[in-house]
Short mmCIF file of C-alpha atoms and ligand atoms in Angstrom, two decimals:
data_model
loop_
_atom_site.label_atom_id
_atom_site.label_comp_id
_atom_site.label_asym_id
_atom_site.label_seq_id
_atom_site.Cartn_x
_atom_site.Cartn_y
_atom_site.Cartn_z
CA MET A 1 -7.15 1.54 4.86
CA ASP A 2 -6.40 1.27 1.28
CA SER A 3 -9.55 0.05 -0.78
CA LEU A 4 -9.65 -2.70 -3.23
CA ILE A 5 -11.05 -1.44 -6.65
CA LEU A 6 -13.11 -4.02 -8.48
CA ASP A 7 -13.96 -2.60 -11.78
CA SER A 8 -14.67 -3.91 -15.43
CA ASN A 9 -11.01 -4.05 -15.86
CA THR A 10 -10.13 -6.22 -12.76
CA TRP A 11 -9.39 -9.86 -12.60
CA LEU A 12 -9.30 -11.18 -9.12
CA LEU A 13 -7.85 -14.34 -7.64
CA VAL A 14 -8.72 -15.02 -4.00
CA LEU A 15 -7.08 -17.58 -1.65
CA THR A 16 -8.63 -18.30 1.62
CA GLY A 17 -7.51 -20.35 4.59
CA ALA A 18 -8.75 -21.46 7.91
CA GLY A 19 -9.03 -17.86 9.19
CA VAL A 20 -11.81 -17.01 7.03
CA SER A 21 -13.85 -19.82 8.74
CA ALA A 22 -12.73 -18.89 12.35
CA GLU A 23 -15.53 -16.41 12.81
CA SER A 24 -18.01 -19.13 11.81
CA GLY A 25 -16.52 -21.16 14.70
CA VAL A 26 -14.38 -23.61 12.74
CA PRO A 27 -10.97 -23.87 14.63
CA THR A 28 -7.89 -22.90 12.37
CA PHE A 29 -5.03 -25.49 12.33
CA ARG A 30 -2.14 -23.51 13.75
CA GLY A 31 -4.62 -22.04 16.25
CA MET A 32 -5.11 -25.26 17.91
CA SER A 33 -1.34 -25.37 18.16
CA GLY A 34 -1.36 -27.94 15.39
CA LEU A 35 -2.71 -30.54 17.90
CA TRP A 36 -5.69 -32.56 17.88
CA GLU A 37 -6.33 -34.65 21.14
CA ASP A 38 -2.55 -33.78 22.06
CA GLN A 39 -1.16 -35.49 18.61
CA PRO A 40 0.23 -33.45 15.92
CA VAL A 41 -2.38 -32.95 13.18
CA GLU A 42 0.14 -34.59 10.77
CA ALA A 43 -0.62 -37.79 12.65
CA VAL A 44 -4.27 -37.84 11.58
CA ALA A 45 -3.94 -35.86 8.15
CA SER A 46 -1.27 -38.01 6.51
CA PRO A 47 -1.18 -41.21 4.44
CA GLU A 48 1.28 -42.57 7.28
CA GLY A 49 -1.47 -41.83 10.03
CA PHE A 50 -4.04 -43.41 7.87
CA ARG A 51 -2.04 -46.57 7.32
CA LYS A 52 -1.22 -46.70 11.03
CA ASP A 53 -4.70 -46.06 12.45
CA PRO A 54 -7.62 -45.62 9.91
CA ALA A 55 -10.13 -45.74 12.84
CA LEU A 56 -8.40 -42.77 14.49
CA VAL A 57 -8.25 -40.75 11.34
CA TRP A 58 -12.00 -41.40 10.44
CA ARG A 59 -12.79 -40.31 14.17
CA PHE A 60 -11.03 -37.09 13.57
CA TYR A 61 -12.80 -36.34 10.31
CA SER A 62 -16.18 -37.63 11.57
CA GLU A 63 -15.78 -35.06 14.40
CA ARG A 64 -15.08 -32.25 12.05
CA ARG A 65 -17.94 -33.25 9.73
CA LYS A 66 -20.31 -32.84 12.67
CA ALA A 67 -18.77 -29.60 13.73
CA ALA A 68 -18.76 -28.02 10.24
CA ALA A 69 -22.32 -29.24 9.71
CA ALA A 70 -23.50 -27.20 12.59
CA VAL A 71 -21.88 -23.83 11.49
CA HIS A 72 -22.83 -21.07 9.07
CA PRO A 73 -21.08 -18.93 6.46
CA ASN A 74 -20.07 -15.50 7.90
CA PRO A 75 -19.90 -11.83 6.37
CA GLY A 76 -16.38 -12.84 5.04
CA HIS A 77 -17.85 -15.52 3.08
CA GLU A 78 -20.73 -13.30 1.90
CA ALA A 79 -18.32 -10.57 0.83
CA LEU A 80 -16.63 -13.06 -1.56
CA VAL A 81 -19.99 -14.15 -3.12
CA ALA A 82 -20.81 -10.35 -3.78
CA TRP A 83 -17.33 -9.92 -5.46
CA GLU A 84 -17.91 -12.90 -7.54
CA ARG A 85 -21.42 -11.75 -8.57
CA HIS A 86 -19.84 -8.33 -9.72
CA LEU A 87 -16.80 -9.83 -11.63
CA GLY A 88 -18.37 -12.94 -13.01
CA ASP A 89 -15.60 -14.90 -14.88
CA ARG A 90 -12.93 -12.53 -13.88
CA PHE A 91 -13.08 -13.94 -10.37
CA LEU A 92 -11.75 -17.14 -9.06
CA LEU A 93 -11.69 -18.31 -5.44
CA ALA A 94 -9.02 -20.99 -4.56
CA THR A 95 -9.67 -22.15 -1.01
CA GLN A 96 -7.65 -24.42 1.33
CA ASN A 97 -10.64 -25.01 3.42
CA VAL A 98 -12.41 -28.22 3.28
CA ASP A 99 -15.45 -27.15 5.25
CA GLY A 100 -17.62 -26.33 2.25
CA LEU A 101 -18.68 -23.02 3.67
CA HIS A 102 -17.82 -20.92 0.48
CA THR A 103 -20.27 -22.94 -1.71
CA ARG A 104 -22.84 -22.78 1.12
CA ALA A 105 -22.56 -19.22 1.11
CA GLY A 106 -23.08 -19.00 -2.65
CA SER A 107 -19.65 -18.96 -4.18
CA GLN A 108 -19.68 -20.76 -7.57
CA ARG A 109 -16.21 -20.32 -9.00
CA VAL A 110 -14.41 -22.37 -6.35
CA VAL A 111 -11.34 -24.56 -6.48
CA GLU A 112 -11.13 -26.57 -3.18
CA MET A 113 -7.34 -27.21 -3.36
CA HIS A 114 -7.23 -29.33 -0.22
CA GLY A 115 -10.38 -31.45 -0.98
CA ASN A 116 -13.73 -31.36 0.86
CA LEU A 117 -14.78 -32.85 4.26
CA PHE A 118 -18.16 -33.85 2.93
CA LYS A 119 -16.64 -36.21 0.28
CA THR A 120 -15.08 -39.77 0.49
CA ARG A 121 -13.07 -41.83 -2.01
CA CYS A 122 -11.52 -45.20 -2.01
CA SER A 123 -7.87 -45.63 -0.81
CA ARG A 124 -7.32 -48.21 -3.58
CA CYS A 125 -9.64 -48.29 -6.64
CA GLU A 126 -10.65 -45.59 -9.27
CA ARG A 127 -14.22 -45.15 -7.94
CA PRO A 128 -14.95 -41.31 -7.93
CA PRO A 129 -15.16 -39.44 -4.82
CA PHE A 130 -18.64 -39.23 -3.73
CA GLU A 131 -20.66 -37.07 -1.50
CA ASP A 132 -20.72 -38.37 2.11
CA ALA A 133 -21.77 -36.44 5.32
CA THR A 134 -21.81 -39.53 7.48
CA VAL A 135 -20.46 -39.16 11.04
CA TYR A 136 -19.08 -42.68 11.49
CA PRO A 137 -19.23 -44.07 14.95
CA ALA A 138 -15.94 -44.36 16.84
CA GLY A 139 -13.84 -47.53 15.70
CA VAL A 140 -15.86 -47.81 12.13
CA VAL A 141 -13.77 -47.66 8.99
CA PRO A 142 -15.99 -47.82 5.98
CA GLU A 143 -15.20 -49.89 3.14
CA CYS A 144 -15.68 -49.62 -0.53
CA ASP A 145 -18.56 -51.27 -2.19
CA ALA A 146 -16.67 -51.60 -5.35
CA CYS A 147 -13.42 -53.31 -4.12
CA GLY A 148 -13.76 -53.80 -0.54
CA LYS A 149 -10.63 -51.76 0.49
CA LEU A 150 -10.83 -48.88 3.03
CA LEU A 151 -12.69 -45.70 2.16
CA ARG A 152 -10.80 -42.54 2.92
CA PRO A 153 -11.71 -38.84 3.48
CA HIS A 154 -11.21 -36.72 0.16
CA ILE A 155 -8.76 -34.60 1.73
CA VAL A 156 -5.04 -33.60 0.50
CA TRP A 157 -3.05 -34.80 3.39
CA PHE A 158 0.45 -33.69 4.05
CA GLY A 159 2.90 -35.11 1.60
CA GLU A 160 0.24 -35.83 -1.08
CA TYR A 161 -0.06 -34.05 -4.46
CA LEU A 162 -2.82 -31.64 -5.15
CA ASP A 163 -5.22 -32.60 -7.89
CA PRO A 164 -3.44 -31.45 -11.09
CA ALA A 165 -6.66 -30.15 -12.48
CA ASP A 166 -7.12 -27.74 -9.55
CA ILE A 167 -3.61 -26.47 -10.04
CA GLN A 168 -4.25 -26.06 -13.71
CA ARG A 169 -7.39 -24.12 -13.20
CA ILE A 170 -5.47 -21.64 -10.91
CA GLU A 171 -2.73 -21.35 -13.36
CA ASP A 172 -5.14 -20.95 -16.42
CA PHE A 173 -6.81 -18.23 -14.76
CA SER A 174 -3.81 -16.35 -13.62
CA LEU A 175 -2.52 -16.73 -17.32
CA ARG A 176 -5.76 -15.15 -18.77
CA ALA A 177 -5.71 -12.41 -15.91
CA ALA A 178 -2.19 -11.51 -16.78
CA THR A 179 -2.47 -11.38 -20.42
CA SER A 180 -6.02 -9.76 -20.62
CA GLY A 181 -4.67 -6.04 -20.81
CA GLY A 182 -6.74 -5.73 -17.38
CA ARG A 183 -5.51 -5.40 -13.72
CA PHE A 184 -4.50 -8.68 -12.22
CA VAL A 185 -5.21 -8.77 -8.43
CA PHE A 186 -4.56 -11.35 -5.71
CA LEU A 187 -6.01 -11.35 -2.32
CA ALA A 188 -5.21 -14.04 0.38
CA ALA A 189 -7.24 -13.99 3.55
CA GLY A 190 -7.13 -15.89 6.65
CA THR A 191 -4.13 -18.02 6.00
CA SER A 192 -0.78 -18.49 7.78
CA GLY A 193 1.18 -18.83 4.62
CA ALA A 194 2.86 -21.94 5.95
CA VAL A 195 1.70 -24.74 3.50
CA TYR A 196 2.83 -25.05 -0.02
CA PRO A 197 1.84 -24.83 -3.01
CA ALA A 198 -0.84 -22.25 -1.76
CA ALA A 199 1.65 -20.17 0.15
CA GLY A 200 3.78 -19.78 -3.21
CA ILE A 201 0.87 -18.39 -5.27
CA VAL A 202 1.85 -14.79 -4.15
CA ASP A 203 5.23 -15.13 -5.80
CA GLN A 204 3.67 -16.45 -9.03
CA VAL A 205 1.18 -13.66 -9.29
CA ARG A 206 3.95 -11.00 -8.54
CA LYS A 207 6.07 -12.39 -11.29
CA ALA A 208 3.17 -12.15 -13.62
CA GLY A 209 2.77 -8.47 -12.68
CA GLY A 210 -0.29 -8.74 -10.37
CA LYS A 211 -1.12 -6.64 -7.37
CA THR A 212 -1.10 -8.57 -4.14
CA TRP A 213 -3.22 -8.11 -1.05
CA LEU A 214 -3.13 -9.92 2.28
CA VAL A 215 -5.91 -9.79 5.06
CA ASN A 216 -4.92 -11.60 8.22
CA LEU A 217 -5.29 -11.42 11.82
CA ASP A 218 -1.56 -12.27 12.57
CA PRO A 219 1.51 -11.83 10.45
CA ALA A 220 1.76 -14.72 8.05
CA GLU A 221 4.80 -16.49 7.27
CA ASN A 222 4.83 -15.07 3.77
CA SER A 223 3.65 -11.55 4.72
CA SER A 224 6.48 -9.79 3.41
CA ARG A 225 5.88 -10.86 0.03
CA PHE A 226 2.48 -9.06 -0.22
CA GLU A 227 2.21 -5.46 -1.52
CA HIS A 228 -0.83 -4.53 0.71
CA ARG A 229 -1.17 -5.84 4.20
CA ILE A 230 -4.21 -5.43 6.33
CA VAL A 231 -4.37 -6.76 9.86
CA GLY A 232 -7.83 -7.73 11.03
CA LYS A 233 -10.68 -10.32 11.03
CA SER A 234 -11.69 -11.34 7.49
CA GLY A 235 -15.39 -11.16 8.51
CA GLU A 236 -14.99 -7.49 9.35
CA VAL A 237 -12.44 -6.41 6.73
CA LEU A 238 -13.82 -8.11 3.60
CA PRO A 239 -17.20 -6.60 3.79
CA THR A 240 -15.83 -2.99 3.65
CA LEU A 241 -12.69 -3.44 1.74
CA ALA A 242 -13.76 -3.59 -2.03
CA LYS A 243 -15.29 -0.75 -3.93
CA LEU A 244 -17.27 -2.13 -6.74
CA ALA A 245 -17.19 0.04 -9.66
C1 BJW B 1 -7.74 -14.98 10.79
C2 BJW B 1 -8.81 -15.10 11.57
C3 BJW B 1 -9.86 -14.03 11.01
C4 BJW B 1 -7.60 -16.36 12.32
N1 BJW B 1 -9.71 -13.47 9.92
N2 BJW B 1 -7.61 -14.24 9.70
C5 BJW B 1 7.63 -26.20 -0.38
C6 BJW B 1 8.55 -25.78 0.61
C7 BJW B 1 8.30 -26.47 1.74
C8 BJW B 1 7.46 -27.64 1.93
C9 BJW B 1 6.95 -27.91 0.96
C10 BJW B 1 6.94 -27.14 -0.32
N3 BJW B 1 6.02 -27.69 -1.16
C11 BJW B 1 5.34 -28.69 -0.55
C12 BJW B 1 5.89 -28.91 0.68
C13 BJW B 1 5.44 -29.84 1.73
C14 BJW B 1 3.98 -29.48 2.41
C15 BJW B 1 4.13 -28.16 3.17
O1 BJW B 1 3.73 -27.21 2.56
N4 BJW B 1 4.74 -28.40 4.43
C16 BJW B 1 4.74 -27.08 5.12
C17 BJW B 1 4.31 -27.47 6.40
C18 BJW B 1 6.30 -26.62 5.05
N5 BJW B 1 3.01 -29.39 1.34
C19 BJW B 1 2.26 -30.73 1.02
O2 BJW B 1 2.71 -31.64 1.50
C20 BJW B 1 1.23 -30.49 -0.04
N6 BJW B 1 1.53 -31.30 -1.09
C21 BJW B 1 2.36 -31.41 -2.08
O3 BJW B 1 2.96 -30.11 -2.19
O4 BJW B 1 2.73 -32.23 -2.96
C22 BJW B 1 3.87 -32.26 -3.69
C23 BJW B 1 4.80 -32.90 -2.65
C24 BJW B 1 4.69 -34.08 -2.25
C25 BJW B 1 5.64 -34.66 -1.39
C26 BJW B 1 6.73 -33.97 -0.85
C27 BJW B 1 6.75 -32.66 -1.40
C28 BJW B 1 5.88 -32.10 -2.15
C29 BJW B 1 0.00 -30.92 0.39
C30 BJW B 1 -0.53 -29.87 1.44
C31 BJW B 1 -2.00 -30.17 1.94
C32 BJW B 1 -2.02 -29.43 3.23
N7 BJW B 1 -3.22 -30.16 3.91
C33 BJW B 1 -3.67 -29.58 5.15
C34 BJW B 1 -4.39 -30.82 5.83
C35 BJW B 1 -5.69 -30.95 5.42
C36 BJW B 1 -6.19 -31.90 6.36
C37 BJW B 1 -7.58 -31.31 6.91
O5 BJW B 1 -7.99 -30.27 6.66
O6 BJW B 1 -8.03 -32.32 7.49
O7 BJW B 1 -4.46 -28.46 4.92
S1 BJW B 1 -2.40 -28.79 6.19
C38 BJW B 1 -3.49 -27.53 6.95
O8 BJW B 1 -2.80 -26.36 6.57
C39 BJW B 1 -4.90 -27.65 6.16
C40 BJW B 1 -5.03 -26.28 5.64
O9 BJW B 1 -5.67 -26.10 4.43
C41 BJW B 1 -3.51 -25.78 5.33
C42 BJW B 1 -3.30 -24.22 5.56
O10 BJW B 1 -3.58 -23.78 6.53
P1 BJW B 1 -4.30 -22.27 6.83
O11 BJW B 1 -5.66 -22.39 6.20
O12 BJW B 1 -3.37 -21.36 6.47
O13 BJW B 1 -4.56 -22.31 8.41
P2 BJW B 1 -3.66 -21.78 9.50
O14 BJW B 1 -4.51 -22.36 10.80
O15 BJW B 1 -2.37 -22.23 9.32
O16 BJW B 1 -3.60 -20.22 9.51
C43 BJW B 1 -4.94 -19.53 9.86
C44 BJW B 1 -4.54 -17.86 9.65
O17 BJW B 1 -5.79 -17.22 9.77
C45 BJW B 1 -3.64 -17.50 10.78
O18 BJW B 1 -2.56 -16.81 10.25
C46 BJW B 1 -4.40 -16.73 11.62
O19 BJW B 1 -3.75 -15.49 12.15
C47 BJW B 1 -5.38 -16.34 10.76
N8 BJW B 1 -6.86 -15.86 11.32
N9 BJW B 1 -8.65 -15.99 12.58
C48 BJW B 1 -8.47 -13.45 9.40
N10 BJW B 1 -11.09 -14.10 11.85
ZN1 ZN B 2 -12.41 -49.12 -4.13
#
């Protein structure tokens, strides 16, 4: 197996997906065949789904809050913490995961591209997102203290824009990495490469002259666009993949 050298010349951008949390016991999206209680995930993870049945959407997210609160980070998460300690500001972790396991493991330079399961925001007013681990009883739809309209999970649903500040952070890091005179490396782990814009980062890094690595259990939809491909579980591969120099 090729090894990933992380030395004082390396800038590393990591993208993670649901596969990285799989060994902690969090189900992946495409693993549950994109279904929740026999309906497509899009039905409960989209603005249309929320408009149609907010109570159902809150039940989906309450169940996931409960499940995510009960699990623990795995050796894949821990390897990324060690890499960040070694590289400092030359490391950035962009995650599509909303379970908060990276920060619970100790990662600090994290961009949660698709939001966070343990945050809630108003569907209407400008009240900022707030920490919320509440598991709402079935049928309950919480309302905003400020304006009385419905609260919603702080999640980027299908068809919604990612926070431009999050995209900017990834782009700024990539620009600094590409112009640093050092070696720019991108590693994606545990993601099917099916959802954009995350699935397109590999192309931007290649355009900027970076090296690209993929660690995934099954072939991803964008596999062919990576230079190095390792098939395996992230909790087994990541802890031995890097040589910290
Ligand atoms: C292991 C493992 C182990 C298992 N170790 N590996 C360009 C082209 C085409 C479409 C679009 C495009 N740009 C935008 C779009 C539309 C859309 C999109 O991408 N659609 C595609 C489905 C085609 N994108 C959006 O809507 C995004 N918004 C946007 O771009 O705004 C601009 C816009 C607006 C309007 C129209 C068009 C553009 C927003 C996307 C937000 C996605 N949100 C979700 C739902 C969150 C809800 C929630 O969590 O409740 O985020 S979708 C869902 O997929 C979730 C995930 O974060 C995301 C990615 O999934 P991920 O992480 O890759 O998981 P899986 O399950 O797919 O894969 C797991 C992988 O792990 C597998 O490959 C396994 O093999 C592997 N694995 N165990 C290592 N132990
Ligand atoms: Zn409000």
